[in-house]
Amino acid sequence: MTRTNEELISQAKGQEAPLLPLLHQFHERDGYLSEEALRAISAGLRIPLADLFGTVTFYHHFAREPGGQAAARVCTGPVCKMHGADALLTSMPGATGMPCSGRCDEPIPVLRGNQTWVGLAADALERRDTPVPPAAPAGTTECVFAHIRDENRKSLSGYRRSGGYAALEKAVTSMTADELIAVVDASGLAGRGGAGFPTGRKLRAVQEAGGGPKTVVCNADEGEPGCFKDRALMDHDPHAVLEGMALACVATGAPRAFLYLRYEYPETDTLLARAISQAEEAGILGDDVFGSGRTIRIHLRRGAGAYICGEETSLLNSLEGKHPFPRNRPPYPVTHGYEDTPTAVNNVETLASLPPIVLHGADWYRSLGMGEHAGTKVISLSGDIARPGNYEVPLGLPLATLIDDWAGGPRNGNKIQAVTMAGLSGGFLAGDDMDVTLDEPSIRAKGSFLGAGGIMVFDETRDMVAVAHQAMEFFAHESCGKCFPCRIGTQRLTERLAGDAGPGELSSWLDEMADLNATMKATSACGLGMAAPLITESLVRYFPEEVRAHVSGS
Amino acid sequence: MSDKSGLTLFLDGEEVPFTRGESIFQVSERHEKEIPTLCYDDRLDAFGGCRLCVVELEGARNPVASCTTKAEAGMRVTTRSGKLEMHRRVLLELVVSENREVDVDELSGYASQEMATLVDRYEARTGRFEGRQSGASRPDDPNPFILRDYDNCISCYRCVRVCAEQEGDYAISIMGRGFDTQITTEFGGILKESACTFCGQCIQTCPTGALGDIKALRHKEIELPIEKTRSICIYCGVGCSVDIMTKGDKIVGILPAMDGPANEGALCVKGQFAFDFVHHPDRLKTPFVRDDQGELVPATWDDALDKAAAGLMAAVNEHGRHSLYAIASGRAPNEAGFMMQKLVRAGLGTSYIDNCSRA
Ligand SMILES: Cc1cc2nc3c(=O)[nH]c(=O)nc-3n(C[C@H](O)[C@H](O)[C@H](O)COP(=O)(O)O)c2cc1C
Ligand code: SF4
Ligand code: SF4
Ligand code: SF4
Ligand code: FES
């Protein structure tokens, strides 16, 4: 039965972080966000109408025309473009493009309402389960992927049969928060969402911060092009993510947690909602976790299309229903996060690593890495590669080993020209610089970073200026507009890579490029604007001939 | 050197005191460092958007925005260096590249020369970074007060923030993202249909003239220098300070006084825009009285005063002294207001006197 505005609003009012869920309910009920809906929400949640309107326009998936919610969106990310996304988009009347939607290991994804379809042609689209990560070479010990290929892990009973929630039970019944944090600290686990901040230190900072209630946020926005690991974890091992969140709650003393999921993962949304309610029914989550009297409530919140909402402070503003610009730091979320309470924001993979670390110990986790590197990292590998997919590698593994031995080498036996790092945010590595090991020190030494672990492979047939242009178009599309260097800089870089504007003479072209890169890196207000110029910097460094040809041709 | 709290930091090598809670920018301002800004208005929360105010901080990998970074004891801050000046110039070249023009008439608004001044200071009219321009003007908005010339908007959001933080009206907001952000009312409409009260605050904080004072700009063709005279708004009891702009002996516009003790730069629609009556052709310059046919005809002051006195006294005699009630106009000077109450109290014998400004 369709619910009235009043019913929806009065239900939302009693909730934490009510704006996004309420907008989604109207969006789905009416098929778009009408003026009338926004007026009702503005009055109901007491948000000024102009502010609400502006904020809604920030998210590219909120439709404001009838029928817009159900209209098809075709992924036009860099890897999907290699698969012919532009042609698919043109062949589908009424469809619009969307930035990389986190399925680069599958044929082109098409989102219709709350269903994901994949395929290479409009009449051959099908619904498919998220691919299971390819098997790791014999002798590899995995952490977060250890049980992911076990079909039973998705259900609560299957999860528990394979040791699931034992870590949480242990933590709430026989460990202090300090002990828990000490294990995480000693494991050497660092953030897997991009910035690589030591997880134990973050949890301790929240635990020690004054004020409350404290909050844990699982960052499942996974907006970085070329990254699709968090969805694999959530789809095939959802309880591991929830257990990791609960452990972070125990460590910090937080009674509440949010899982902020990107819009493009509707099936994951359904699956997680079910997993949360099953865990609550079983007394594992909720008001009496394992009979300990402790409350841990996990709230699932769905984004609406904005890469910047993966940036933790933008995410917090989004949760709070504010305009999702990143916040100025300091203060950091560990002291002033969700509604100004001490908040631990952690990536899905980071949190999913906690249960095995608590069960098997810090030394076990450290030993999974190679040499002095602690632990593992999931790499999303895509593009011109024989076996694209998610690989959990020991940190320190040579990139060449991953590409050639684990993933079957380049597709069609072509030569690899370049790879991206950190999805797109680390720019390109090419030539001898591809001779790195998969760990931050090695990759940072080349002026890039491993980040969230997305690696796109481009073989010798690809036009790297065109790839750089697509990358910059993405950053320009996703720039929030708060700060000058990124808002204008990403636009100017895009125009120059498209050949639409800019000096026709190489030295002035390079001169403008160098100034833009330097000023964006040094003065942007958040990681997006600082990372975007790594694309142009590395393009100019590795492909000077291609750049010369591009400039003289434009 | 230290104040009572003993907190100090090093500003371009010099140890200077500060108070807890101050930003690096505020400390630097006190020491006349002239750090450039475009998104800053000291009445608003620091926003950190323009990034012109970046300074070097020892130990930090990147320069930090001085407006949003709180001063801390022992910090070593550099406010000017070759690198910083280079970044500032590039940032200015970028904003120049997104706008239709840099130079706007000073009558546009209080802060309207901020961008042009910085562009000149940094010699940033270089034509670099050319490309698409941002912002779409709204010539379709028929309001008589606020020019919405967003072709010249640099997305500093001072207008949005002043409307929310100072006025509490929340009439305007930010639509879209990135290069396509656009200042808007709800649903992209016109100001009259929004929560706008036409206070003009957004005009006065706009650093580019993208928002302009339409009433003042009517006089931009008058080729005389603008003179400013400090006064108090006549309209109500708040007593907002204003600077009246004149060209020759013509009032061409009103600026809010940022240092006005009652208003600190705020005004309402009346104080900001309602000054036309001074030079209005309908304004009475001589008294009129009704002739035998009841028609208004020009008269001498003596005639007019005699007639008025006779009429008023007749009313008092017939209906008693409390049959009269007087209201003084806010548009009249103080002295006239004083004379009016004297006349009513002493002359007519009633205390029924008020002023339209008694808000
Ligand atoms: C533009 C931008 C986008 C980001 N997107 C994500 C994201 O989708 N998922 C994520 O976990 N972290 C993302 N981050 C990093 C977060 O800000 C934050 O560092 C991270 O969630 C912390 O978790 P971790 O310590 O477990 O890595 C992004 C950062 C930036 C600057
Ligand atoms: S760097 Fe880009 S995304 Fe980040 S705050 Fe600035 S404009 Fe927004
Ligand atoms: S005139 Fe006043 S109320 Fe209207 S938009 Fe500007 S600041 Fe807001
Ligand atoms: S209209 Fe003026 S004050 Fe408003 S954002 Fe644009 S430049 Fe800034
Ligand atoms: S004044 Fe600091 S960023 Fe604009």
mmCIF file of N, CA, C and O in Angstrom, chain A residues 28-101:
data_model
loop_
_atom_site.group_PDB
_atom_site.id
_atom_site.type_symbol
_atom_site.label_atom_id
_atom_site.label_comp_id
_atom_site.label_asym_id
_atom_site.label_seq_id
_atom_site.Cartn_x
_atom_site.Cartn_y
_atom_site.Cartn_z
ATOM 1 N N GLU A 28 11.269 6.535 -4.490
ATOM 2 C CA GLU A 28 10.766 5.254 -4.975
ATOM 3 C C GLU A 28 9.243 5.234 -5.051
ATOM 4 O O GLU A 28 8.672 4.671 -5.978
ATOM 5 N N ARG A 29 8.593 5.873 -4.116
ATOM 6 C CA ARG A 29 7.131 5.877 -4.129
ATOM 7 C C ARG A 29 6.599 6.620 -5.356
ATOM 8 O O ARG A 29 5.708 6.152 -6.046
ATOM 9 N N ASP A 30 7.176 7.781 -5.627
ATOM 10 C CA ASP A 30 6.653 8.636 -6.703
ATOM 11 C C ASP A 30 7.393 8.462 -8.020
ATOM 12 O O ASP A 30 6.963 8.977 -9.048
ATOM 13 N N GLY A 31 8.540 7.792 -7.973
ATOM 14 C CA GLY A 31 9.341 7.646 -9.195
ATOM 15 C C GLY A 31 10.232 8.849 -9.456
ATOM 16 O O GLY A 31 10.985 8.877 -10.418
ATOM 17 N N TYR A 32 10.181 9.854 -8.601
ATOM 18 C CA TYR A 32 11.049 11.031 -8.690
ATOM 19 C C TYR A 32 10.824 11.862 -7.432
ATOM 20 O O TYR A 32 9.962 11.517 -6.608
ATOM 21 N N LEU A 33 11.607 12.920 -7.284
ATOM 22 C CA LEU A 33 11.388 13.808 -6.144
ATOM 23 C C LEU A 33 10.647 15.046 -6.640
ATOM 24 O O LEU A 33 11.223 15.921 -7.284
ATOM 25 N N SER A 34 9.369 15.092 -6.351
ATOM 26 C CA SER A 34 8.549 16.203 -6.846
ATOM 27 C C SER A 34 8.728 17.424 -5.946
ATOM 28 O O SER A 34 9.216 17.319 -4.814
ATOM 29 N N GLU A 35 8.295 18.567 -6.467
ATOM 30 C CA GLU A 35 8.291 19.789 -5.655
ATOM 31 C C GLU A 35 7.475 19.596 -4.400
ATOM 32 O O GLU A 35 7.869 19.996 -3.312
ATOM 33 N N GLU A 36 6.342 18.957 -4.581
ATOM 34 C CA GLU A 36 5.448 18.748 -3.448
ATOM 35 C C GLU A 36 6.139 17.894 -2.378
ATOM 36 O O GLU A 36 6.040 18.164 -1.184
ATOM 37 N N ALA A 37 6.857 16.865 -2.844
ATOM 38 C CA ALA A 37 7.558 15.996 -1.891
ATOM 39 C C ALA A 37 8.591 16.806 -1.109
ATOM 40 O O ALA A 37 8.688 16.703 0.115
ATOM 41 N N LEU A 38 9.363 17.633 -1.823
ATOM 42 C CA LEU A 38 10.400 18.405 -1.140
ATOM 43 C C LEU A 38 9.788 19.414 -0.172
ATOM 44 O O LEU A 38 10.322 19.661 0.911
ATOM 45 N N ARG A 39 8.659 19.987 -0.565
ATOM 46 C CA ARG A 39 8.003 20.924 0.361
ATOM 47 C C ARG A 39 7.565 20.202 1.624
ATOM 48 O O ARG A 39 7.726 20.708 2.746
ATOM 49 N N ALA A 40 7.025 19.001 1.453
ATOM 50 C CA ALA A 40 6.561 18.250 2.619
ATOM 51 C C ALA A 40 7.738 17.860 3.515
ATOM 52 O O ALA A 40 7.671 17.973 4.742
ATOM 53 N N ILE A 41 8.821 17.426 2.898
ATOM 54 C CA ILE A 41 9.994 17.003 3.686
ATOM 55 C C ILE A 41 10.610 18.210 4.397
ATOM 56 O O ILE A 41 11.012 18.137 5.557
ATOM 57 N N SER A 42 10.671 19.332 3.674
ATOM 58 C CA SER A 42 11.218 20.554 4.261
ATOM 59 C C SER A 42 10.440 20.935 5.513
ATOM 60 O O SER A 42 11.020 21.233 6.563
ATOM 61 N N ALA A 43 9.123 20.890 5.410
ATOM 62 C CA ALA A 43 8.306 21.253 6.566
ATOM 63 C C ALA A 43 8.425 20.191 7.659
ATOM 64 O O ALA A 43 8.558 20.515 8.833
ATOM 65 N N GLY A 44 8.417 18.923 7.247
ATOM 66 C CA GLY A 44 8.413 17.839 8.225
ATOM 67 C C GLY A 44 9.710 17.744 9.008
ATOM 68 O O GLY A 44 9.696 17.552 10.218
ATOM 69 N N LEU A 45 10.834 17.878 8.321
ATOM 70 C CA LEU A 45 12.122 17.743 9.013
ATOM 71 C C LEU A 45 12.706 19.102 9.371
ATOM 72 O O LEU A 45 13.826 19.195 9.866
ATOM 73 N N ARG A 46 11.973 20.161 9.092
ATOM 74 C CA ARG A 46 12.393 21.523 9.396
ATOM 75 C C ARG A 46 13.756 21.834 8.781
ATOM 76 O O ARG A 46 14.688 22.257 9.451
ATOM 77 N N ILE A 47 13.846 21.586 7.494
ATOM 78 C CA ILE A 47 15.038 21.963 6.737
ATOM 79 C C ILE A 47 14.596 23.067 5.782
ATOM 80 O O ILE A 47 13.617 22.893 5.067
ATOM 81 N N PRO A 48 15.306 24.207 5.770
ATOM 82 C CA PRO A 48 14.891 25.268 4.844
ATOM 83 C C PRO A 48 14.777 24.721 3.420
ATOM 84 O O PRO A 48 15.636 23.961 2.975
ATOM 85 N N LEU A 49 13.711 25.113 2.732
ATOM 86 C CA LEU A 49 13.421 24.539 1.423
ATOM 87 C C LEU A 49 14.548 24.761 0.417
ATOM 88 O O LEU A 49 14.903 23.857 -0.339
ATOM 89 N N ALA A 50 15.113 25.973 0.409
ATOM 90 C CA ALA A 50 16.194 26.237 -0.553
ATOM 91 C C ALA A 50 17.383 25.325 -0.270
ATOM 92 O O ALA A 50 17.999 24.775 -1.189
ATOM 93 N N ASP A 51 17.692 25.135 1.001
ATOM 94 C CA ASP A 51 18.801 24.244 1.368
ATOM 95 C C ASP A 51 18.517 22.819 0.920
ATOM 96 O O ASP A 51 19.377 22.139 0.358
ATOM 97 N N LEU A 52 17.309 22.360 1.181
ATOM 98 C CA LEU A 52 16.950 20.990 0.829
ATOM 99 C C LEU A 52 17.039 20.807 -0.684
ATOM 100 O O LEU A 52 17.605 19.826 -1.180
ATOM 101 N N PHE A 53 16.504 21.787 -1.409
ATOM 102 C CA PHE A 53 16.560 21.713 -2.875
ATOM 103 C C PHE A 53 18.012 21.641 -3.343
ATOM 104 O O PHE A 53 18.384 20.778 -4.136
ATOM 105 N N GLY A 54 18.845 22.544 -2.827
ATOM 106 C CA GLY A 54 20.257 22.558 -3.235
ATOM 107 C C GLY A 54 20.924 21.226 -2.934
ATOM 108 O O GLY A 54 21.652 20.675 -3.758
ATOM 109 N N THR A 55 20.664 20.692 -1.764
ATOM 110 C CA THR A 55 21.293 19.439 -1.360
ATOM 111 C C THR A 55 20.833 18.279 -2.235
ATOM 112 O O THR A 55 21.633 17.438 -2.637
ATOM 113 N N VAL A 56 19.552 18.260 -2.563
ATOM 114 C CA VAL A 56 19.053 17.188 -3.435
ATOM 115 C C VAL A 56 19.730 17.247 -4.811
ATOM 116 O O VAL A 56 20.105 16.217 -5.371
ATOM 117 N N THR A 57 19.956 18.459 -5.314
ATOM 118 C CA THR A 57 20.587 18.577 -6.632
ATOM 119 C C THR A 57 22.057 18.155 -6.607
ATOM 120 O O THR A 57 22.664 17.960 -7.651
ATOM 121 N N PHE A 58 22.619 18.037 -5.411
ATOM 122 C CA PHE A 58 24.022 17.622 -5.300
ATOM 123 C C PHE A 58 24.198 16.159 -5.721
ATOM 124 O O PHE A 58 25.225 15.772 -6.259
ATOM 125 N N TYR A 59 23.178 15.352 -5.457
ATOM 126 C CA TYR A 59 23.270 13.904 -5.708
ATOM 127 C C TYR A 59 22.767 13.592 -7.112
ATOM 128 O O TYR A 59 21.610 13.857 -7.428
ATOM 129 N N HIS A 60 23.631 12.950 -7.939
ATOM 130 C CA HIS A 60 23.188 12.818 -9.326
ATOM 131 C C HIS A 60 22.146 11.736 -9.561
ATOM 132 O O HIS A 60 21.562 11.660 -10.627
ATOM 133 N N HIS A 61 21.881 10.875 -8.583
ATOM 134 C CA HIS A 61 20.856 9.852 -8.830
ATOM 135 C C HIS A 61 19.452 10.277 -8.398
ATOM 136 O O HIS A 61 18.486 9.580 -8.716
ATOM 137 N N PHE A 62 19.315 11.366 -7.691
ATOM 138 C CA PHE A 62 17.958 11.815 -7.359
ATOM 139 C C PHE A 62 17.349 12.472 -8.588
ATOM 140 O O PHE A 62 17.836 13.495 -9.070
ATOM 141 N N ALA A 63 16.268 11.859 -9.101
ATOM 142 C CA ALA A 63 15.617 12.391 -10.291
ATOM 143 C C ALA A 63 14.567 13.403 -9.874
ATOM 144 O O ALA A 63 13.886 13.219 -8.870
ATOM 145 N N ARG A 64 14.454 14.469 -10.632
ATOM 146 C CA ARG A 64 13.440 15.467 -10.326
ATOM 147 C C ARG A 64 12.391 15.582 -11.432
ATOM 148 O O ARG A 64 11.613 16.514 -11.459
ATOM 149 N N GLU A 65 12.397 14.591 -12.342
ATOM 150 C CA GLU A 65 11.369 14.520 -13.378
ATOM 151 C C GLU A 65 10.646 13.184 -13.207
ATOM 152 O O GLU A 65 11.289 12.181 -12.887
ATOM 153 N N PRO A 66 9.329 13.151 -13.470
ATOM 154 C CA PRO A 66 8.587 11.891 -13.335
ATOM 155 C C PRO A 66 9.271 10.765 -14.118
ATOM 156 O O PRO A 66 9.777 10.976 -15.217
ATOM 157 N N GLY A 67 9.301 9.600 -13.524
ATOM 158 C CA GLY A 67 9.883 8.443 -14.199
ATOM 159 C C GLY A 67 11.383 8.335 -14.074
ATOM 160 O O GLY A 67 11.978 7.329 -14.473
ATOM 161 N N GLY A 68 12.001 9.371 -13.527
ATOM 162 C CA GLY A 68 13.463 9.419 -13.494
ATOM 163 C C GLY A 68 14.113 8.349 -12.630
ATOM 164 O O GLY A 68 15.195 7.873 -12.943
ATOM 165 N N GLN A 69 13.435 7.948 -11.573
ATOM 166 C CA GLN A 69 14.052 6.968 -10.667
ATOM 167 C C GLN A 69 14.261 5.632 -11.382
ATOM 168 O O GLN A 69 15.254 4.961 -11.187
ATOM 169 N N ALA A 70 13.310 5.272 -12.233
ATOM 170 C CA ALA A 70 13.377 3.962 -12.890
ATOM 171 C C ALA A 70 14.178 3.996 -14.186
ATOM 172 O O ALA A 70 14.501 2.946 -14.745
ATOM 173 N N ALA A 71 14.484 5.190 -14.677
ATOM 174 C CA ALA A 71 15.188 5.281 -15.965
ATOM 175 C C ALA A 71 16.551 4.614 -15.873
ATOM 176 O O ALA A 71 17.191 4.620 -14.823
ATOM 177 N N ALA A 72 16.987 4.031 -16.986
ATOM 178 C CA ALA A 72 18.239 3.280 -16.980
ATOM 179 C C ALA A 72 19.437 4.206 -16.871
ATOM 180 O O ALA A 72 19.457 5.299 -17.435
ATOM 181 N N ARG A 73 20.423 3.747 -16.120
ATOM 182 C CA ARG A 73 21.709 4.446 -16.025
ATOM 183 C C ARG A 73 22.777 3.446 -16.439
ATOM 184 O O ARG A 73 22.865 2.360 -15.881
ATOM 185 N N VAL A 74 23.582 3.862 -17.398
ATOM 186 C CA VAL A 74 24.596 2.960 -17.948
ATOM 187 C C VAL A 74 25.961 3.416 -17.441
ATOM 188 O O VAL A 74 26.289 4.605 -17.516
ATOM 189 N N CYS A 75 26.749 2.465 -16.957
ATOM 190 C CA CYS A 75 28.072 2.839 -16.456
ATOM 191 C C CYS A 75 28.965 3.261 -17.614
ATOM 192 O O CYS A 75 29.130 2.531 -18.587
ATOM 193 N N THR A 76 29.529 4.451 -17.497
ATOM 194 C CA THR A 76 30.459 4.913 -18.529
ATOM 195 C C THR A 76 31.838 5.166 -17.928
ATOM 196 O O THR A 76 32.564 6.067 -18.337
ATOM 197 N N GLY A 77 32.175 4.370 -16.923
ATOM 198 C CA GLY A 77 33.513 4.444 -16.328
ATOM 199 C C GLY A 77 34.563 3.978 -17.323
ATOM 200 O O GLY A 77 34.234 3.428 -18.371
ATOM 201 N N PRO A 78 35.837 4.205 -16.989
ATOM 202 C CA PRO A 78 36.923 3.922 -17.943
ATOM 203 C C PRO A 78 36.937 2.478 -18.439
ATOM 204 O O PRO A 78 37.138 2.242 -19.635
ATOM 205 N N VAL A 79 36.713 1.512 -17.552
ATOM 206 C CA VAL A 79 36.773 0.120 -17.987
ATOM 207 C C VAL A 79 35.542 -0.226 -18.826
ATOM 208 O O VAL A 79 35.643 -0.904 -19.852
ATOM 209 N N CYS A 80 34.389 0.272 -18.415
ATOM 210 C CA CYS A 80 33.179 0.015 -19.213
ATOM 211 C C CYS A 80 33.281 0.666 -20.581
ATOM 212 O O CYS A 80 32.725 0.168 -21.555
ATOM 213 N N LYS A 81 33.969 1.803 -20.656
ATOM 214 C CA LYS A 81 34.171 2.421 -21.982
ATOM 215 C C LYS A 81 34.969 1.490 -22.877
ATOM 216 O O LYS A 81 34.715 1.408 -24.088
ATOM 217 N N MET A 82 35.939 0.793 -22.287
ATOM 218 C CA MET A 82 36.706 -0.174 -23.092
ATOM 219 C C MET A 82 35.777 -1.255 -23.636
ATOM 220 O O MET A 82 36.018 -1.827 -24.689
ATOM 221 N N HIS A 83 34.715 -1.552 -22.883
ATOM 222 C CA HIS A 83 33.779 -2.597 -23.300
ATOM 223 C C HIS A 83 32.664 -2.071 -24.199
ATOM 224 O O HIS A 83 31.727 -2.801 -24.498
ATOM 225 N N GLY A 84 32.724 -0.805 -24.548
ATOM 226 C CA GLY A 84 31.726 -0.270 -25.472
ATOM 227 C C GLY A 84 30.541 0.398 -24.798
ATOM 228 O O GLY A 84 29.428 0.392 -25.326
ATOM 229 N N ALA A 85 30.766 0.989 -23.641
ATOM 230 C CA ALA A 85 29.662 1.606 -22.902
ATOM 231 C C ALA A 85 29.007 2.747 -23.670
ATOM 232 O O ALA A 85 27.789 2.930 -23.594
ATOM 233 N N ASP A 86 29.802 3.506 -24.416
ATOM 234 C CA ASP A 86 29.218 4.646 -25.128
ATOM 235 C C ASP A 86 28.169 4.173 -26.133
ATOM 236 O O ASP A 86 27.084 4.758 -26.247
ATOM 237 N N ALA A 87 28.507 3.090 -26.852
ATOM 238 C CA ALA A 87 27.567 2.560 -27.843
ATOM 239 C C ALA A 87 26.320 2.003 -27.157
ATOM 240 O O ALA A 87 25.188 2.218 -27.614
ATOM 241 N N LEU A 88 26.533 1.312 -26.052
ATOM 242 C CA LEU A 88 25.380 0.753 -25.329
ATOM 243 C C LEU A 88 24.452 1.881 -24.874
ATOM 244 O O LEU A 88 23.230 1.801 -25.026
ATOM 245 N N LEU A 89 25.062 2.939 -24.357
ATOM 246 C CA LEU A 89 24.267 4.071 -23.884
ATOM 247 C C LEU A 89 23.442 4.674 -25.020
ATOM 248 O O LEU A 89 22.241 4.925 -24.867
ATOM 249 N N THR A 90 24.068 4.877 -26.166
ATOM 250 C CA THR A 90 23.341 5.454 -27.301
ATOM 251 C C THR A 90 22.206 4.546 -27.754
ATOM 252 O O THR A 90 21.188 5.029 -28.240
ATOM 253 N N SER A 91 22.408 3.242 -27.590
ATOM 254 C CA SER A 91 21.374 2.314 -28.077
ATOM 255 C C SER A 91 20.182 2.209 -27.130
ATOM 256 O O SER A 91 19.214 1.539 -27.439
ATOM 257 N N MET A 92 20.268 2.855 -25.995
ATOM 258 C CA MET A 92 19.163 2.758 -25.029
ATOM 259 C C MET A 92 18.487 4.110 -24.848
ATOM 260 O O MET A 92 18.969 4.942 -24.083
ATOM 261 N N PRO A 93 17.351 4.348 -25.532
ATOM 262 C CA PRO A 93 16.692 5.649 -25.437
ATOM 263 C C PRO A 93 16.282 5.949 -23.993
ATOM 264 O O PRO A 93 15.811 5.048 -23.291
ATOM 265 N N GLY A 94 16.490 7.157 -23.573
ATOM 266 C CA GLY A 94 16.082 7.554 -22.217
ATOM 267 C C GLY A 94 17.101 7.224 -21.150
ATOM 268 O O GLY A 94 16.957 7.627 -19.996
ATOM 269 N N ALA A 95 18.152 6.483 -21.520
ATOM 270 C CA ALA A 95 19.158 6.130 -20.518
ATOM 271 C C ALA A 95 20.152 7.273 -20.365
ATOM 272 O O ALA A 95 20.368 8.046 -21.295
ATOM 273 N N THR A 96 20.746 7.358 -19.179
ATOM 274 C CA THR A 96 21.816 8.337 -18.974
ATOM 275 C C THR A 96 23.068 7.589 -18.521
ATOM 276 O O THR A 96 22.980 6.467 -18.040
ATOM 277 N N GLY A 97 24.201 8.239 -18.680
ATOM 278 C CA GLY A 97 25.449 7.633 -18.228
ATOM 279 C C GLY A 97 25.623 7.845 -16.729
ATOM 280 O O GLY A 97 25.022 8.745 -16.164
ATOM 281 N N MET A 98 26.405 7.000 -16.122
ATOM 282 C CA MET A 98 26.779 7.248 -14.721
ATOM 283 C C MET A 98 28.259 6.922 -14.572
ATOM 284 O O MET A 98 28.804 6.113 -15.310
ATOM 285 N N PRO A 99 28.917 7.584 -13.602
ATOM 286 C CA PRO A 99 30.340 7.302 -13.397
ATOM 287 C C PRO A 99 30.524 5.854 -12.962
ATOM 288 O O PRO A 99 29.549 5.192 -12.579
ATOM 289 N N CYS A 100 31.740 5.396 -12.998
ATOM 290 C CA CYS A 100 32.080 4.007 -12.637
ATOM 291 C C CYS A 100 31.199 3.534 -11.490
ATOM 292 O O CYS A 100 31.144 4.147 -10.438
ATOM 293 N N SER A 101 30.482 2.442 -11.721
ATOM 294 C CA SER A 101 29.527 2.013 -10.710
ATOM 295 C C SER A 101 30.004 0.790 -9.955
ATOM 296 O O SER A 101 29.210 0.077 -9.352
#
